[in-house]
Coordinates of C-alpha atoms and ligand atoms in Angstrom, one line a residue:
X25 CA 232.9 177.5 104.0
X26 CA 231.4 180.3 102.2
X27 CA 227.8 181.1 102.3
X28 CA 228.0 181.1 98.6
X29 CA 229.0 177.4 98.7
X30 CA 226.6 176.6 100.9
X31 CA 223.9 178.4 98.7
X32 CA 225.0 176.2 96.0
X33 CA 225.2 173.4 98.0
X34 CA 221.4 173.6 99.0
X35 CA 220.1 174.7 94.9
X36 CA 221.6 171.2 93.6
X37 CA 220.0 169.2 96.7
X38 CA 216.7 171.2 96.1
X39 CA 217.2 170.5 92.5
X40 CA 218.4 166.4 92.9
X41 CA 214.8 166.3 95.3
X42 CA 212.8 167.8 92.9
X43 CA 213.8 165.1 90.2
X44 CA 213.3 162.2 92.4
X45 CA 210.2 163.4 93.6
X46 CA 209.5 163.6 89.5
X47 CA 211.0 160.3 88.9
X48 CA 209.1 158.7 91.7
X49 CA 205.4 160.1 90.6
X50 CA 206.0 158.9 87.0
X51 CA 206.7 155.4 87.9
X52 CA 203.6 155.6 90.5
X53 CA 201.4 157.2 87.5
X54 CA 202.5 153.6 85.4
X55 CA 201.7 151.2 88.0
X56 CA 198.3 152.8 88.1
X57 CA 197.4 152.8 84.6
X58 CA 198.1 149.0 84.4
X59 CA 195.3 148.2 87.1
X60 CA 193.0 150.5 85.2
X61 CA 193.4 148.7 82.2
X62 CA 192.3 145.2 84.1
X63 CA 189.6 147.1 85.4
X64 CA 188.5 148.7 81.8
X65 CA 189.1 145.2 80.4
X66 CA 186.9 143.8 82.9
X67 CA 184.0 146.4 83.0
X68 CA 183.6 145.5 79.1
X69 CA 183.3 142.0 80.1
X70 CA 180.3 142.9 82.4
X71 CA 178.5 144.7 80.0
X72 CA 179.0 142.2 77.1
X73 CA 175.1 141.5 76.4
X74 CA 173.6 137.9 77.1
X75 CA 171.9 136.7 74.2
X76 CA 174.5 134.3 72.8
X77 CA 176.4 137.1 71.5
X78 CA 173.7 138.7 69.4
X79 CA 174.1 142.0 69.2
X80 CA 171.3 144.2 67.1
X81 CA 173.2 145.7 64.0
X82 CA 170.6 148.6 63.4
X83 CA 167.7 150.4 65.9
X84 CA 163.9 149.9 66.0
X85 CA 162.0 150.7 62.9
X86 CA 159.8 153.7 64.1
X87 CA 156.5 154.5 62.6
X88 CA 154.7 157.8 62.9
X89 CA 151.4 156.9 65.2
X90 CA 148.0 157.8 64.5
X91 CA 148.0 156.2 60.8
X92 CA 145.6 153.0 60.0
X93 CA 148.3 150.3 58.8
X94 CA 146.9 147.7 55.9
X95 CA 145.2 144.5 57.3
X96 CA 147.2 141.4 56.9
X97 CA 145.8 138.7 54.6
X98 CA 144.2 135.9 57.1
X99 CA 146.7 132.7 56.3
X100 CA 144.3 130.5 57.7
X101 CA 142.0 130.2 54.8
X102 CA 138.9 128.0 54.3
X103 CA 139.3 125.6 57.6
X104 CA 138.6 122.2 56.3
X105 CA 138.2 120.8 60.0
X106 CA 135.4 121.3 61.5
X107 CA 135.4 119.8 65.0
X108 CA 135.4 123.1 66.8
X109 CA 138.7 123.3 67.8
X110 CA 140.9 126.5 66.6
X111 CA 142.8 126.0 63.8
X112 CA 146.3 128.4 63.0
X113 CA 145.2 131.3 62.3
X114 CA 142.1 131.8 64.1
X115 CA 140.7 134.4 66.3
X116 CA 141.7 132.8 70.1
X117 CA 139.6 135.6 71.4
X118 CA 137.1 138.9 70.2
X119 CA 138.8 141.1 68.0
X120 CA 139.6 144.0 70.0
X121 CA 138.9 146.0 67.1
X122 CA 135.2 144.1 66.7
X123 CA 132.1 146.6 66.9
X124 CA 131.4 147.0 70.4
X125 CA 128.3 148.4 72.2
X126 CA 128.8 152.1 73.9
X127 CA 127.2 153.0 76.7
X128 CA 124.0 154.3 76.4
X129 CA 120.8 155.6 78.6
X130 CA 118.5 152.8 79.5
X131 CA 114.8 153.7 80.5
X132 CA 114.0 151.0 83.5
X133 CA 110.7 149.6 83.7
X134 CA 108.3 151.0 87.3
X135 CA 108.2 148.1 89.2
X136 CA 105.1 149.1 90.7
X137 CA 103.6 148.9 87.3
X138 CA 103.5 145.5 85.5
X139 CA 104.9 145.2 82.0
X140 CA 102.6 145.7 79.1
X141 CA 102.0 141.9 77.8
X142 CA 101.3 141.6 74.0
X143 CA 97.8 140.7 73.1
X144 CA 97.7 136.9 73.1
X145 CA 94.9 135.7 71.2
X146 CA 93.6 132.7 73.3
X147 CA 93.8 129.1 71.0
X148 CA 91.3 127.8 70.2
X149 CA 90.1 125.1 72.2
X150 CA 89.9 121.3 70.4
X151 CA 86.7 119.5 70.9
X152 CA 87.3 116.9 73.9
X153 CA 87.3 113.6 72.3
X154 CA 84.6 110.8 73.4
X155 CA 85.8 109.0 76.0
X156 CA 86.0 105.0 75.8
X157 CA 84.0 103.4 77.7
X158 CA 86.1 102.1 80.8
X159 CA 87.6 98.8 80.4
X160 CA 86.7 96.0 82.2
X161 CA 89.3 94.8 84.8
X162 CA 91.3 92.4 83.2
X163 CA 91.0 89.0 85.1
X164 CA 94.3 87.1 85.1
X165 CA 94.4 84.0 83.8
X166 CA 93.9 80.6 86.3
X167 CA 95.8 77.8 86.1
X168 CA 93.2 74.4 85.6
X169 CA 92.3 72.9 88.7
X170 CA 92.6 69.3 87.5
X171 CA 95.6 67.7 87.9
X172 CA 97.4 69.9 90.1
X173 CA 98.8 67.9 92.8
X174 CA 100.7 66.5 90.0
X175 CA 101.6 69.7 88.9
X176 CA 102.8 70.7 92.8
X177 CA 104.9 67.5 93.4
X178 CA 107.8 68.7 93.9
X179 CA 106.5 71.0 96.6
X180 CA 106.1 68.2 98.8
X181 CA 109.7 67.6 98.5
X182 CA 110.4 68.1 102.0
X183 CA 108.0 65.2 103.2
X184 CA 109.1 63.1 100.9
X185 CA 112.7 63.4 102.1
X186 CA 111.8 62.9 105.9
X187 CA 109.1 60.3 105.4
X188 CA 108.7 58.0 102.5
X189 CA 112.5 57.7 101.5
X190 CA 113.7 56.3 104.8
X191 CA 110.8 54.3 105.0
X192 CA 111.7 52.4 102.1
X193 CA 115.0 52.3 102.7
X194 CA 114.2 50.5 106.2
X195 CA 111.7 48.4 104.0
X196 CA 113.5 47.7 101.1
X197 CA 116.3 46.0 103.3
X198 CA 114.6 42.4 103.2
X199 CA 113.4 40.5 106.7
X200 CA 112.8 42.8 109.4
X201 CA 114.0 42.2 112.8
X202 CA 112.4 44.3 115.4
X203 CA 114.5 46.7 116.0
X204 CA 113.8 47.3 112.2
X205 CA 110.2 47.6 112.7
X206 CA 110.9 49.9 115.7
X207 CA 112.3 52.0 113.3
X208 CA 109.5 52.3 110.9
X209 CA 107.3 52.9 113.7
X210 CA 109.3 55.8 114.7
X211 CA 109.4 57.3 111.2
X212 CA 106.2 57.4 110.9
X213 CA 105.3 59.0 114.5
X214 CA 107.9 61.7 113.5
X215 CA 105.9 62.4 110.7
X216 CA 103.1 62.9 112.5
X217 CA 100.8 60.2 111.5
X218 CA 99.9 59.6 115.2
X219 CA 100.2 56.6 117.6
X220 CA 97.0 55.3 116.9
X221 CA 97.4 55.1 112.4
X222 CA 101.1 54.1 113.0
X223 CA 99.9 50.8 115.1
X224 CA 97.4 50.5 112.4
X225 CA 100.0 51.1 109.6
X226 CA 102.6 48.7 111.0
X227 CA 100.7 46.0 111.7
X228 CA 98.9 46.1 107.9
X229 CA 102.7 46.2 106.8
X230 CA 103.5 43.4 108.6
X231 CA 101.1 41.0 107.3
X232 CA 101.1 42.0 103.9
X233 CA 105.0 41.5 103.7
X234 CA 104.9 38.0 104.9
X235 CA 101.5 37.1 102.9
X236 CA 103.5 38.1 99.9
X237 CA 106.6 37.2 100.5
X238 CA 108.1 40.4 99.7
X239 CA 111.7 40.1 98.5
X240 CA 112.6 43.0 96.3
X241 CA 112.5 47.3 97.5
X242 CA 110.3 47.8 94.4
X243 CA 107.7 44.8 95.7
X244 CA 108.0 46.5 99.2
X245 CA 107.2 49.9 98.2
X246 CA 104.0 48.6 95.9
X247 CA 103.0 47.1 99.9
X248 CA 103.5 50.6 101.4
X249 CA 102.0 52.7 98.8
X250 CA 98.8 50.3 99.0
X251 CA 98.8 50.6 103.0
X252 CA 99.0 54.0 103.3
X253 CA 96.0 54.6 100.1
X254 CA 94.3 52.2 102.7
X255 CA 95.0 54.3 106.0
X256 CA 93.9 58.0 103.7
X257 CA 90.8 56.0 102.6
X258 CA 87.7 58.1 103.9
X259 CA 83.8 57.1 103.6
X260 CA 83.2 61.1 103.1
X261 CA 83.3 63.2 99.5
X262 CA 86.1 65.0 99.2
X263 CA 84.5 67.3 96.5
X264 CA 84.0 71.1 98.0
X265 CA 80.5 72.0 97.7
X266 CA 80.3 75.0 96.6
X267 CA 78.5 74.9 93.8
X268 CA 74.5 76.5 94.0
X269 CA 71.4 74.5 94.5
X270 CA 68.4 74.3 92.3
X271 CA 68.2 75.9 89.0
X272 CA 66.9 78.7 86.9
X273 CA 64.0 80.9 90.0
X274 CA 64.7 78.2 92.9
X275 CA 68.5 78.8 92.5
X276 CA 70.4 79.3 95.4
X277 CA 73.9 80.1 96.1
X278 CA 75.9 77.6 97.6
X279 CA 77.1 78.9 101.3
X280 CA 81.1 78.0 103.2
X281 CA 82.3 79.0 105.8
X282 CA 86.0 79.0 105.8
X283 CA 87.3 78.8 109.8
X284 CA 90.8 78.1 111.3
X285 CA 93.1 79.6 114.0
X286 CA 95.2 82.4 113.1
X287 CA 97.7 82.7 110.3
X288 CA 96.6 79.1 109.0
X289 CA 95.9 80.7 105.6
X290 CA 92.0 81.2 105.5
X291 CA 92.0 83.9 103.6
X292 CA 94.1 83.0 101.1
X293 CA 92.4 79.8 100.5
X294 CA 89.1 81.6 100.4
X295 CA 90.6 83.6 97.2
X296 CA 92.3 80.8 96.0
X297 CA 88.8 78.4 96.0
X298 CA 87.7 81.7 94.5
X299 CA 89.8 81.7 91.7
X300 CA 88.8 77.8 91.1
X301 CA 85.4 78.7 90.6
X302 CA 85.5 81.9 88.5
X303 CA 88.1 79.5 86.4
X304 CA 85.6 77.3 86.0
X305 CA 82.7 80.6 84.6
X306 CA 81.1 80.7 88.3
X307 CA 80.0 83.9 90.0
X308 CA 81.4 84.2 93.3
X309 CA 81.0 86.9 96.1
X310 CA 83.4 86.6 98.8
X311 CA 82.0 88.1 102.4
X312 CA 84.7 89.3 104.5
X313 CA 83.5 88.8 108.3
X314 CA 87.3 88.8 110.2
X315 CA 86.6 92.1 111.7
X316 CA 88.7 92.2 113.9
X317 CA 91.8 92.9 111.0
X318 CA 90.9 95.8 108.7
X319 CA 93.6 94.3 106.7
X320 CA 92.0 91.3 106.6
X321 CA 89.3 92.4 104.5
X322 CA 91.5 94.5 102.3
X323 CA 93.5 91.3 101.8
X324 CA 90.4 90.0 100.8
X325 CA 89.4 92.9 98.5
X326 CA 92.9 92.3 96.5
X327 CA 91.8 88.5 95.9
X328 CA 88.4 89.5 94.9
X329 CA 89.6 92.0 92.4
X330 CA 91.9 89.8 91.0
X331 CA 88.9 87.3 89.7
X332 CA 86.3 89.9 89.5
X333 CA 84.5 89.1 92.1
X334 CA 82.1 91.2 94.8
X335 CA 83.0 91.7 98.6
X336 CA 80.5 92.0 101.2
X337 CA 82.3 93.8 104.3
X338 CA 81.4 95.5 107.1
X339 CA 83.0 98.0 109.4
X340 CA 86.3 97.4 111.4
X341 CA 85.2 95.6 114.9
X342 CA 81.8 94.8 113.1
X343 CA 79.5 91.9 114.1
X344 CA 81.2 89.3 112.0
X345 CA 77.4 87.3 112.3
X346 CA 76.0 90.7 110.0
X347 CA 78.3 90.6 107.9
X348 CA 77.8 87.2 106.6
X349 CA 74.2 87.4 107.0
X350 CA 75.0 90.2 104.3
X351 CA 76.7 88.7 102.1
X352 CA 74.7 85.8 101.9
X353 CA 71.8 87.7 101.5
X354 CA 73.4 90.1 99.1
X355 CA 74.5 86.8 97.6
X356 CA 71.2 84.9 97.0
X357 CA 70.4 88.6 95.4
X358 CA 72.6 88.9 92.2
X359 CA 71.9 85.3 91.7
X360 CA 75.6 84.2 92.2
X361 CA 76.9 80.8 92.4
X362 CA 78.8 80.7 95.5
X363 CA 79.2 83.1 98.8
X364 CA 82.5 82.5 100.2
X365 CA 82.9 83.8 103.9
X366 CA 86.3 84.5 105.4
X367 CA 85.9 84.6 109.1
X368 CA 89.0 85.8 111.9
X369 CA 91.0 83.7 112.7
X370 CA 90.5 82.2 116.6
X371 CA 91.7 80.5 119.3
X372 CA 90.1 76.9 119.6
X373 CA 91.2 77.9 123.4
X374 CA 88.9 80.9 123.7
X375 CA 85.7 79.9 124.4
X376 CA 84.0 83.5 123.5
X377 CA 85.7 83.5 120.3
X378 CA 84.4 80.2 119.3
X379 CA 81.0 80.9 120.3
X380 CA 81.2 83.6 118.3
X381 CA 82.0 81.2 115.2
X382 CA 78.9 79.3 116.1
X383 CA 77.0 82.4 116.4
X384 CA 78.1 82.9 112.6
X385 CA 77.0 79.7 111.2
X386 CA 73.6 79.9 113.1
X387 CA 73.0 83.5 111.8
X388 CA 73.6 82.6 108.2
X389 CA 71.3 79.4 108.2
X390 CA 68.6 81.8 109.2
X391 CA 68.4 82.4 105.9
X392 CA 69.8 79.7 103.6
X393 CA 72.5 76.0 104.4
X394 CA 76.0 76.4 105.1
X395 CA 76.8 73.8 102.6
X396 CA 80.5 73.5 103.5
X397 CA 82.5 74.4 106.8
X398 CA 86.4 74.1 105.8
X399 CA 88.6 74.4 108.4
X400 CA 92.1 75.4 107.2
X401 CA 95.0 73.8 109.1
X402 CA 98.1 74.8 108.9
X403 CA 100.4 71.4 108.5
X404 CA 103.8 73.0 109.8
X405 CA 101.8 73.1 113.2
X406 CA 101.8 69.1 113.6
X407 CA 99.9 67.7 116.4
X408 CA 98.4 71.1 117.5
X409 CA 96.6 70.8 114.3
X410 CA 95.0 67.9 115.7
X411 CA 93.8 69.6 118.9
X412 CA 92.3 72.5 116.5
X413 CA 90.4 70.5 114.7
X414 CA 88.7 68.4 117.3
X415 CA 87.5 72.2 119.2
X416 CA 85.9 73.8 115.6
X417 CA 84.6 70.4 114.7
X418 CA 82.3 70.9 118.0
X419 CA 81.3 74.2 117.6
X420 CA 80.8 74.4 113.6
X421 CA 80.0 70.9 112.4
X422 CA 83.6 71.1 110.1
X423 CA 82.2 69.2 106.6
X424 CA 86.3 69.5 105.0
X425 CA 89.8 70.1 106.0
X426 CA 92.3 72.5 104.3
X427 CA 96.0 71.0 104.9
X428 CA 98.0 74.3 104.1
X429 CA 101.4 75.0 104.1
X430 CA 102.1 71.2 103.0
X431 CA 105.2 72.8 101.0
X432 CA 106.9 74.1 104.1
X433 CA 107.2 71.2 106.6
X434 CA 108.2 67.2 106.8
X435 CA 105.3 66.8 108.7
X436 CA 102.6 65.9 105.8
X437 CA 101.4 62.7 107.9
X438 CA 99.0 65.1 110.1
X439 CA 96.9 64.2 107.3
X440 CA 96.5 60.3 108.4
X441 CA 95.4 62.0 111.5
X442 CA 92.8 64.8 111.2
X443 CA 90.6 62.1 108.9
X444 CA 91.2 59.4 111.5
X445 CA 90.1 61.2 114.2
X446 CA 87.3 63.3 112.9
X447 CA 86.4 61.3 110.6
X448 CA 86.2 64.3 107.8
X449 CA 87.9 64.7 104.8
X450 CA 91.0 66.1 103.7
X451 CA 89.6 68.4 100.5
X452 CA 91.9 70.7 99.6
X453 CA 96.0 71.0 100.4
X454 CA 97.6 74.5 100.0
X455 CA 100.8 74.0 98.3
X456 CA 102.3 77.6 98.5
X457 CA 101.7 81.5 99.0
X458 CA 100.7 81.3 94.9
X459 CA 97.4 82.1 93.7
X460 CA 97.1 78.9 92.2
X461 CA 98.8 77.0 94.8
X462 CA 96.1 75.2 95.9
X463 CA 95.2 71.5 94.6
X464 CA 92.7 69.0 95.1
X465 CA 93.8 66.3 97.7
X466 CA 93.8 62.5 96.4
X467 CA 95.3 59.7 98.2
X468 CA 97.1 58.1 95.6
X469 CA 99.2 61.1 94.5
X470 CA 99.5 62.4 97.9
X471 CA 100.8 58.9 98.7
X472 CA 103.2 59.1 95.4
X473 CA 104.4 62.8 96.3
X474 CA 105.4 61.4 99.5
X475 CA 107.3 58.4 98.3
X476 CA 109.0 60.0 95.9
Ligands
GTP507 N1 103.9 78.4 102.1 C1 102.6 78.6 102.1 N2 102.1 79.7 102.7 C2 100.7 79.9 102.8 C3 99.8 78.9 102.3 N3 98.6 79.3 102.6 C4 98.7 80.5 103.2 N4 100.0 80.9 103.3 C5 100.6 82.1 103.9 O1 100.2 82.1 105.3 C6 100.1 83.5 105.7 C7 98.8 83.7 106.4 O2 97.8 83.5 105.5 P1 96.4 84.2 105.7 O3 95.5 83.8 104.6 O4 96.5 85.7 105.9 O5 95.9 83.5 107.0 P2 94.6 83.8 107.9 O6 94.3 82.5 108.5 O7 93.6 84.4 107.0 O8 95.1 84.8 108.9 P3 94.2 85.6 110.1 O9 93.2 86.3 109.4 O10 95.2 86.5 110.8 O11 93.7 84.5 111.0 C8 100.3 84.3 104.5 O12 101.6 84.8 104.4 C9 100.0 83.3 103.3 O13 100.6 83.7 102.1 C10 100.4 77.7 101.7 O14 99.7 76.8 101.3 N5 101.8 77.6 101.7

């Protein structure tokens, strides 16, 4: 071959690869241009905004700044609530174009120097008014003495239940056998009547059932109640004396002694008597000789204020024999009615202590009677009551007993007792921690208050 032919040969393969190469790129070019498009399509997806497809037709109106722009008219109006609360329209906070306070240059006060005060002129002072004359005390009002045990009947409840109501259920039953009778007898030693009124009591029952043929409860209680009148019955006066001797110059206060062991309630009978006889338009001074208890005479104090009435005391651990000699004599004095003298309470078992009780007495009479002794016995204490009472009746002649406490126990038949045995009466019964709660003591409505 010539190497013209093969020049040839080699121009129209040069040429053939040069088209192909052409061809080739074009097609590549197209293919490209598709996956553009996708991506074009897709990038104006992206940037498609998201606000539901609203898309702001024109830009932002722009002012020119510095320029003051016209007030809007308030919409709000004249509010016609007026309960505080913001209505549409209002200011929620200060104006931030409301006047506001630069700063300024304060001058600060020296604080060694105090601050110039303004001339006050001093007010004028108002006359003080007269004062009233002090008040007297007001005394509170007493309940009437008469007719109290009625009045505190039901505080004697508690006896009654233990004592007269199984009694005359026993009683009330019809004939007796013994065991019967054994029964009574043991109802009335529980209640503290004592072997020696029980035998008496029983065998008065006995006889008076059969003599009249009782038959009925209500004939057989009429038997009882009479019995036990008869067994309370006492040749002594069961009136308190405390009222003064003589008259007009000669008059003398009436003297008692009110004595007992501890915690029987002396003192609050002496105020309560008190009471009774300031009730009643006496003058009373009360003389407070348990030294031993500075609260004692303070106790006393209260009662005395509460009727009005002077207290003679002395010092704490005081001869209690001075002190009543004091207030007797202070007594006799201002002319009162009655001296009342609270003494400590003691042990009938201490010998001292109850000399010193008749060291009392005999002091006193040195100058003027001890009308009235009362020995306060606390009825709760049953039989020891007894025992008490037979010690102070030695050493301090006792003239009266004080039964207090009667509302708190079962045991009211100590009463049966202390008469028998001493032979003195029962004057007075204490029926409660009340002021008033004290009441003369009779028989018949004892006897009634214990039947029920
Ligand atoms: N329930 C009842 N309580 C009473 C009665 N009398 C007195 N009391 C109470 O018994 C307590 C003792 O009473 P006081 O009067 O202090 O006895 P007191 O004998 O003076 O006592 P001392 O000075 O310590 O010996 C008090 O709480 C009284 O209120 C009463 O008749 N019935």
């Amino acid at each position: 071959m010539s190497s013209n032919l093969w020049f040839w040969i080699i121009v129209v393969a040069v040429v053939v690869l040069v088209v192909a190469l052409v061809a080739g790129l074009v097609i590549a070019r197209k293919r490209k241009i598709s996956l553009a498009a996708d991506r074009a399509a897709e990038k104006a997806e992206e940037v498609k905004p998201k606000g539901g497809g609203y898309q702001a037709g024109g830009g932002i109106a722009l002012a020119p700044g510095g320029e003051k722009t016209e007030e809007p008219v308030h919409p709000a109006g004249e509010r016609t609530e007026v309960d505080g609360q913001p209505g549409v329209g209002d200011d929620a906070s200060v104006p931030r174009d409301a006047p506001r306070r630069g700063i300024v240059d304060v001058v600060l006060p020296d604080e060694t120097e105090a601050p110039e005060k303004p001339e006050v002129k001093p007010e004028p002072v108002p006359e003080p008014a007269p004062k009233p004359a002090p008040e007297p005390e007001p005394v509170e009002e007493i309940a009437p003495a008469g007719g109290r045990i009625e009045r505190l009947r039901g505080r004697l409840s508690k006896s009654r239940s233990a004592f007269g109501q199984s009694l005359l259920g026993l009683l009330g039953a019809g004939d007796l056998d013994e065991d019967s009778w054994q029964d009574v007898e043991d109802t009335l030693l529980v209640a503290d009547l004592g072997a020696a009124t029980t035998t008496e009591i029983v065998e008065k029952l006995r006889a008076e059932l059969s003599v009249r043929a009782v038959r009925t409860s209500e004939e057989a209680r009429t038997v009882l109640r009479e019995v036990l009148i008869g067994a309370l019955k006492t040749e002594g006066d069961r009136a308190v004396r405390a009222l003064p001797h003589g008259t007009g110059d000669e008059k003398k206060p009436a003297v008692v002694l009110v004595a007992g062991v501890n915690g029987t309630g002396k003192t609050t009978t002496t105020g309560k008597l008190a009471r009774v006889l300031v009730a009643q338009g006496r003058h009373v001074l009360l003389g407070a000789a348990d030294t031993f208890r500075a609260a004692a005479a303070d106790q006393l104090q209260t009662w005395a204020d509460r009727v009005g009435a002077e207290v003679v005391r002395g010092k704490e651990g005081a001869d209690p024999a001075a002190v009543a000699f004091d207030a007797v004599k202070r007594g006799t004095e201002a002319g009162v009615d009655a001296v009342l003298i609270d003494t400590a309470g003691r042990l009938h078992t201490k010998t001292g202590l109850m000399d010193e009780l008749g060291k009392v007495k005999r002091v006193v009479e040195k100058q003027a009677k001890v009308d009235e002794v009362l020995l306060v016995l606390d009825a709760t204490t049953g039989q020891n009551g007894l025992m008490q009472a037979r010690v102070f009746a030695e050493v301090v002649s006792v003239t009266g007993i004080v039964l207090t406490k009667l509302d708190g126990t079962a045991k009211g038949g100590i009463v049966f007792q202390v008469q028998r045995e001493l032979g003195v009466p029962v004057k007075l019964v204490g029926l409660g921690e009340g002021a008033d709660d004290l009441a003369p003591f009779e028989a018949g409505a004892f006897v009634d208050a214990l039947l029920g």
